[in-house]
mmCIF file of C-alpha atoms in Angstrom:
data_model
loop_
_atom_site.group_PDB
_atom_site.id
_atom_site.type_symbol
_atom_site.label_atom_id
_atom_site.label_comp_id
_atom_site.label_asym_id
_atom_site.label_seq_id
_atom_site.Cartn_x
_atom_site.Cartn_y
_atom_site.Cartn_z
ATOM 1 C CA UNK T 117 -7.020 -8.359 -96.560
ATOM 2 C CA UNK T 118 -4.661 -10.832 -98.249
ATOM 3 C CA UNK T 119 -2.553 -12.954 -95.942
ATOM 4 C CA UNK T 120 1.184 -12.927 -96.626
ATOM 5 C CA UNK T 121 2.859 -16.314 -96.457
ATOM 6 C CA UNK T 122 4.908 -16.749 -93.301
ATOM 7 C CA UNK T 123 3.351 -13.729 -91.569
ATOM 8 C CA UNK T 124 0.824 -13.402 -88.746
ATOM 9 C CA UNK T 125 -1.354 -10.615 -87.410
ATOM 10 C CA UNK T 126 0.072 -10.755 -83.912
ATOM 11 C CA UNK T 127 -1.795 -9.904 -80.720
ATOM 12 C CA UNK T 128 1.247 -8.229 -79.174
ATOM 13 C CA UNK T 129 -0.723 -8.039 -75.912
ATOM 14 C CA UNK T 130 -1.598 -11.759 -75.736
ATOM 15 C CA UNK T 131 -5.273 -12.593 -76.040
ATOM 16 C CA UNK T 132 -4.883 -15.516 -73.636
ATOM 17 C CA UNK T 133 -4.211 -12.992 -70.861
ATOM 18 C CA UNK T 134 -7.965 -12.303 -70.719
ATOM 19 C CA UNK T 135 -8.999 -15.821 -71.733
ATOM 20 C CA UNK T 136 -9.036 -15.314 -75.508
ATOM 21 C CA UNK T 137 -12.579 -13.954 -75.841
ATOM 22 C CA UNK T 138 -13.023 -12.269 -79.239
ATOM 23 C CA UNK T 139 -14.015 -8.938 -77.697
ATOM 24 C CA UNK T 140 -12.964 -5.365 -78.510
ATOM 25 C CA UNK T 141 -9.491 -6.029 -77.118
ATOM 26 C CA UNK T 142 -9.100 -8.991 -79.458
ATOM 27 C CA UNK T 143 -9.621 -6.834 -82.549
ATOM 28 C CA UNK T 144 -8.049 -3.581 -81.306
ATOM 29 C CA UNK T 145 -5.689 -2.341 -84.028
ATOM 30 C CA UNK T 146 -3.539 -0.450 -81.548
ATOM 31 C CA UNK T 147 -1.892 -3.698 -80.411
ATOM 32 C CA UNK T 148 -2.084 -5.746 -83.625
ATOM 33 C CA UNK T 149 1.277 -5.896 -85.391
ATOM 34 C CA UNK T 150 2.665 -7.832 -88.351
ATOM 35 C CA UNK T 151 5.021 -10.580 -87.240
ATOM 36 C CA UNK T 152 6.709 -13.525 -88.864
ATOM 37 C CA UNK T 153 4.838 -16.656 -87.871
ATOM 38 C CA UNK T 154 8.058 -18.161 -86.489
ATOM 39 C CA UNK T 155 8.760 -15.212 -84.205
ATOM 40 C CA UNK T 156 5.133 -14.988 -83.132
ATOM 41 C CA UNK T 157 5.206 -18.665 -82.178
ATOM 42 C CA UNK T 158 8.466 -18.249 -80.252
ATOM 43 C CA UNK T 159 7.017 -15.394 -78.191
ATOM 44 C CA UNK T 160 3.856 -17.306 -77.337
ATOM 45 C CA UNK T 161 1.979 -15.532 -74.550
ATOM 46 C CA UNK T 162 5.100 -14.623 -72.571
ATOM 47 C CA UNK T 163 5.372 -11.304 -70.718
ATOM 48 C CA UNK T 164 7.334 -8.473 -72.343
ATOM 49 C CA UNK T 165 10.468 -7.842 -70.282
ATOM 50 C CA UNK T 166 14.268 -7.592 -70.478
ATOM 51 C CA UNK T 167 15.592 -10.947 -71.670
ATOM 52 C CA UNK T 168 18.645 -11.969 -69.650
ATOM 53 C CA UNK T 169 19.010 -15.495 -71.052
ATOM 54 C CA UNK T 170 18.481 -15.415 -74.849
ATOM 55 C CA UNK T 171 17.087 -18.563 -76.483
ATOM 56 C CA UNK T 172 15.878 -17.077 -79.789
ATOM 57 C CA UNK T 173 17.026 -13.895 -81.535
ATOM 58 C CA UNK T 174 15.228 -12.581 -84.622
ATOM 59 C CA UNK T 175 18.262 -10.461 -85.479
ATOM 60 C CA UNK T 176 18.418 -7.010 -87.086
ATOM 61 C CA UNK T 177 17.262 -5.277 -83.902
ATOM 62 C CA UNK T 178 13.965 -7.123 -83.653
ATOM 63 C CA UNK T 179 12.653 -9.521 -81.007
ATOM 64 C CA UNK T 180 14.564 -11.652 -78.542
ATOM 65 C CA UNK T 181 12.944 -14.520 -76.643
ATOM 66 C CA UNK T 182 14.304 -16.211 -73.546
ATOM 67 C CA UNK T 183 13.929 -15.836 -69.813
ATOM 68 C CA UNK T 184 14.520 -13.411 -66.960
ATOM 69 C CA UNK T 185 13.759 -12.987 -63.270
ATOM 70 C CA UNK T 186 10.372 -11.450 -62.551
ATOM 71 C CA UNK T 187 9.443 -10.858 -58.923
ATOM 72 C CA UNK T 188 11.999 -13.434 -57.814
ATOM 73 C CA UNK T 189 10.894 -16.135 -60.250
ATOM 74 C CA UNK T 190 12.552 -17.234 -63.498
ATOM 75 C CA UNK T 191 10.009 -16.639 -66.259
ATOM 76 C CA UNK T 192 9.952 -16.976 -70.022
ATOM 77 C CA UNK T 193 9.719 -13.568 -71.701
ATOM 78 C CA UNK T 194 10.344 -11.631 -74.891
ATOM 79 C CA UNK T 195 11.992 -8.282 -75.579
ATOM 80 C CA UNK T 196 11.534 -5.934 -78.554
ATOM 81 C CA UNK T 197 14.514 -4.328 -80.281
ATOM 82 C CA UNK T 198 15.638 -0.917 -79.037
ATOM 83 C CA UNK T 199 13.932 1.056 -81.813
ATOM 84 C CA UNK T 200 10.609 -0.658 -81.006
ATOM 85 C CA UNK T 201 10.695 -0.701 -77.208
ATOM 86 C CA UNK T 202 8.748 2.557 -76.857
ATOM 87 C CA UNK T 203 6.169 1.488 -79.445
ATOM 88 C CA UNK T 204 5.372 -1.729 -77.618
ATOM 89 C CA UNK T 205 5.538 -0.085 -74.180
ATOM 90 C CA UNK T 206 2.950 2.490 -75.268
ATOM 91 C CA UNK T 207 0.798 -0.263 -76.789
ATOM 92 C CA UNK T 208 0.890 -2.222 -73.529
ATOM 93 C CA UNK T 209 0.091 0.855 -71.427
ATOM 94 C CA UNK T 210 -2.817 1.617 -73.752
ATOM 95 C CA UNK T 211 -4.178 -1.936 -73.503
ATOM 96 C CA UNK T 212 -3.810 -2.075 -69.713
ATOM 97 C CA UNK T 213 -5.818 1.130 -69.287
ATOM 98 C CA UNK T 214 -8.382 0.734 -72.087
ATOM 99 C CA UNK T 215 -9.251 -2.822 -71.024
ATOM 100 C CA UNK T 216 -8.629 -2.523 -67.291
ATOM 101 C CA UNK T 217 -12.091 -3.989 -66.695
ATOM 102 C CA UNK T 218 -11.160 -7.392 -68.162
ATOM 103 C CA UNK T 219 -10.302 -10.299 -65.882
ATOM 104 C CA UNK T 220 -6.624 -11.194 -66.286
ATOM 105 C CA UNK T 221 -5.811 -14.889 -66.013
ATOM 106 C CA UNK T 222 -2.938 -17.375 -66.146
ATOM 107 C CA UNK T 223 0.294 -15.976 -67.655
ATOM 108 C CA UNK T 224 -1.329 -12.540 -67.822
ATOM 109 C CA UNK T 225 -1.015 -12.303 -64.043
ATOM 110 C CA UNK T 226 2.768 -12.124 -64.397
ATOM 111 C CA UNK T 227 2.355 -8.653 -65.938
ATOM 112 C CA UNK T 228 -1.082 -7.506 -64.738
ATOM 113 C CA UNK T 229 -3.193 -7.206 -61.607
ATOM 114 C CA UNK T 230 -6.981 -7.374 -61.372
ATOM 115 C CA UNK T 231 -7.629 -3.935 -59.897
ATOM 116 C CA UNK T 232 -8.567 -0.393 -60.892
ATOM 117 C CA UNK T 233 -4.952 0.780 -60.502
ATOM 118 C CA UNK T 234 -2.160 0.238 -61.344
ATOM 119 C CA UNK T 235 -3.353 -2.790 -63.417
ATOM 120 C CA UNK T 236 0.191 -3.212 -64.736
ATOM 121 C CA UNK T 237 2.358 -4.850 -62.095
ATOM 122 C CA UNK T 238 5.043 -2.602 -60.618
ATOM 123 C CA UNK T 239 7.985 -4.253 -62.394
ATOM 124 C CA UNK T 240 6.123 -3.893 -65.709
ATOM 125 C CA UNK T 241 5.088 -0.243 -65.498
ATOM 126 C CA UNK T 242 8.556 0.789 -64.268
ATOM 127 C CA UNK T 243 10.177 -0.958 -67.217
ATOM 128 C CA UNK T 244 7.673 0.356 -69.782
ATOM 129 C CA UNK T 245 8.016 3.914 -68.471
ATOM 130 C CA UNK T 246 11.771 3.631 -68.972
ATOM 131 C CA UNK T 247 11.421 2.202 -72.480
ATOM 132 C CA UNK T 248 8.892 4.877 -73.432
ATOM 133 C CA UNK T 249 11.354 7.595 -72.423
ATOM 134 C CA UNK T 250 14.333 5.944 -74.134
ATOM 135 C CA UNK T 251 12.530 5.292 -77.435
ATOM 136 C CA UNK T 252 10.467 8.405 -78.062
ATOM 137 C CA UNK T 253 7.464 8.615 -80.383
ATOM 138 C CA UNK T 254 8.498 8.852 -84.053
ATOM 139 C CA UNK T 255 6.605 9.742 -87.208
ATOM 140 C CA UNK T 256 5.833 6.133 -88.123
ATOM 141 C CA UNK T 257 4.121 5.627 -84.771
ATOM 142 C CA UNK T 258 2.184 8.880 -85.158
ATOM 143 C CA UNK T 259 1.048 7.851 -88.650
ATOM 144 C CA UNK T 260 -0.018 4.421 -87.385
ATOM 145 C CA UNK T 261 -2.009 6.001 -84.531
ATOM 146 C CA UNK T 262 -3.757 8.327 -86.993
ATOM 147 C CA UNK T 263 -4.585 5.461 -89.354
ATOM 148 C CA UNK T 264 -5.926 3.267 -86.532
ATOM 149 C CA UNK T 265 -8.088 6.140 -85.272
ATOM 150 C CA UNK T 266 -9.725 6.507 -88.694
ATOM 151 C CA UNK T 267 -10.732 2.852 -88.599
ATOM 152 C CA UNK T 268 -11.835 2.323 -84.993
ATOM 153 C CA UNK T 269 -12.443 5.916 -83.855
ATOM 154 C CA UNK T 270 -10.173 6.007 -80.836
ATOM 155 C CA UNK T 271 -6.539 6.914 -80.241
ATOM 156 C CA UNK T 272 -3.599 5.716 -78.194
ATOM 157 C CA UNK T 273 -3.217 8.765 -75.974
ATOM 158 C CA UNK T 274 0.187 7.563 -74.752
ATOM 159 C CA UNK T 275 1.380 8.379 -78.288
ATOM 160 C CA UNK T 276 -0.477 11.695 -78.514
ATOM 161 C CA UNK T 277 0.807 12.786 -75.081
ATOM 162 C CA UNK T 278 4.249 11.227 -74.515
ATOM 163 C CA UNK T 279 4.330 12.274 -70.842
ATOM 164 C CA UNK T 280 0.839 10.979 -70.010
ATOM 165 C CA UNK T 281 2.225 7.713 -68.621
ATOM 166 C CA UNK T 282 4.047 9.666 -65.909
ATOM 167 C CA UNK T 283 0.672 10.890 -64.631
ATOM 168 C CA UNK T 284 -0.630 7.315 -64.466
ATOM 169 C CA UNK T 285 2.387 5.410 -63.067
ATOM 170 C CA UNK T 286 5.363 7.756 -62.848
ATOM 171 C CA UNK T 287 6.627 10.928 -61.232
ATOM 172 C CA UNK T 288 3.403 12.939 -61.674
ATOM 173 C CA UNK T 289 0.760 10.629 -60.205
ATOM 174 C CA UNK T 290 -0.269 13.289 -57.679
ATOM 175 C CA UNK T 291 -0.625 15.998 -60.337
ATOM 176 C CA UNK T 292 -3.750 16.617 -62.436
ATOM 177 C CA UNK T 293 -3.098 15.985 -66.130
ATOM 178 C CA UNK T 294 -3.915 18.973 -68.325
ATOM 179 C CA UNK T 295 -3.820 18.133 -72.047
ATOM 180 C CA UNK T 296 -3.780 21.824 -72.972
ATOM 181 C CA UNK T 297 -0.463 22.277 -71.206
ATOM 182 C CA UNK T 298 1.104 18.908 -71.965
ATOM 183 C CA UNK T 299 3.660 18.156 -74.659
ATOM 184 C CA UNK T 300 2.019 16.561 -77.693
ATOM 185 C CA UNK T 301 3.160 14.849 -80.881
ATOM 186 C CA UNK T 302 1.140 17.248 -83.024
ATOM 187 C CA UNK T 303 3.251 18.359 -85.977
ATOM 188 C CA UNK T 304 2.490 22.028 -85.282
ATOM 189 C CA UNK T 305 3.466 21.871 -81.601
ATOM 190 C CA UNK T 306 6.956 23.321 -81.195
ATOM 191 C CA UNK T 307 7.230 21.937 -77.655
ATOM 192 C CA UNK T 308 7.830 18.415 -78.974
ATOM 193 C CA UNK T 309 10.907 17.803 -81.092
ATOM 194 C CA UNK T 310 10.332 14.306 -82.433
ATOM 195 C CA UNK T 311 12.064 10.971 -82.176
ATOM 196 C CA UNK T 312 14.934 10.344 -79.790
ATOM 197 C CA UNK T 313 16.156 6.750 -79.804
ATOM 198 C CA UNK T 314 18.729 5.710 -77.218
ATOM 199 C CA UNK T 315 19.988 2.122 -77.697
ATOM 200 C CA UNK T 316 20.375 0.214 -74.468
ATOM 201 C CA UNK T 317 22.823 -2.415 -73.359
ATOM 202 C CA UNK T 318 21.142 -5.106 -71.209
ATOM 203 C CA UNK T 319 24.321 -5.374 -69.120
ATOM 204 C CA UNK T 320 23.837 -1.742 -68.107
ATOM 205 C CA UNK T 321 20.229 -2.179 -66.993
ATOM 206 C CA UNK T 322 19.715 -0.994 -63.387
ATOM 207 C CA UNK T 323 18.268 -4.395 -62.539
ATOM 208 C CA UNK T 324 16.199 -7.114 -64.098
ATOM 209 C CA UNK T 325 12.448 -6.510 -63.992
ATOM 210 C CA UNK T 326 11.134 -7.187 -60.501
ATOM 211 C CA UNK T 327 14.576 -8.256 -59.372
ATOM 212 C CA UNK T 328 14.391 -6.651 -55.971
ATOM 213 C CA UNK T 329 13.513 -3.098 -57.102
ATOM 214 C CA UNK T 330 11.034 -1.211 -54.919
#
């Protein structure tokens, strides 16, 4: 590939969270995104959450960086724009399940737990479930999933099956997931109607991540 000046290939799910080893997670296309080098640097290895105190705003509906309260502690964090919240939420859910066997360290432990389930901390999976429902899968995300699958021969199933996350962390954890009966993003499946994007207002959030929610 040819590098573009001022741009990075960003590990949206920070590599330092597992110690930076150049393993399969390090090179997994499903969480590698183009990012301006400035914005990538601002985000560092912070957790992805709802920013309540903005220090850096990329503008145009893209990233914000700042801080919020996570599990009673003020933490640096970053937040994607509304039209990207579902994309990043599904990327994070994919990474947390695909690489659940890795040992999470340092800042990664603000978002993850070293266990077989839920792996994502409660504040994180509740927030990402909400974002995934508010910013539904769109055609660009479907196309990206298809392209990534051709290169590395696996798929982000949270894109293929938009309700799958509910069976892992949400309202259907006690129900067996049946892909034959589940809504899919397949273009010939009339049960799924495409992208629904609902912009959010941080002031209307039901609570900051981990801020006393069960």
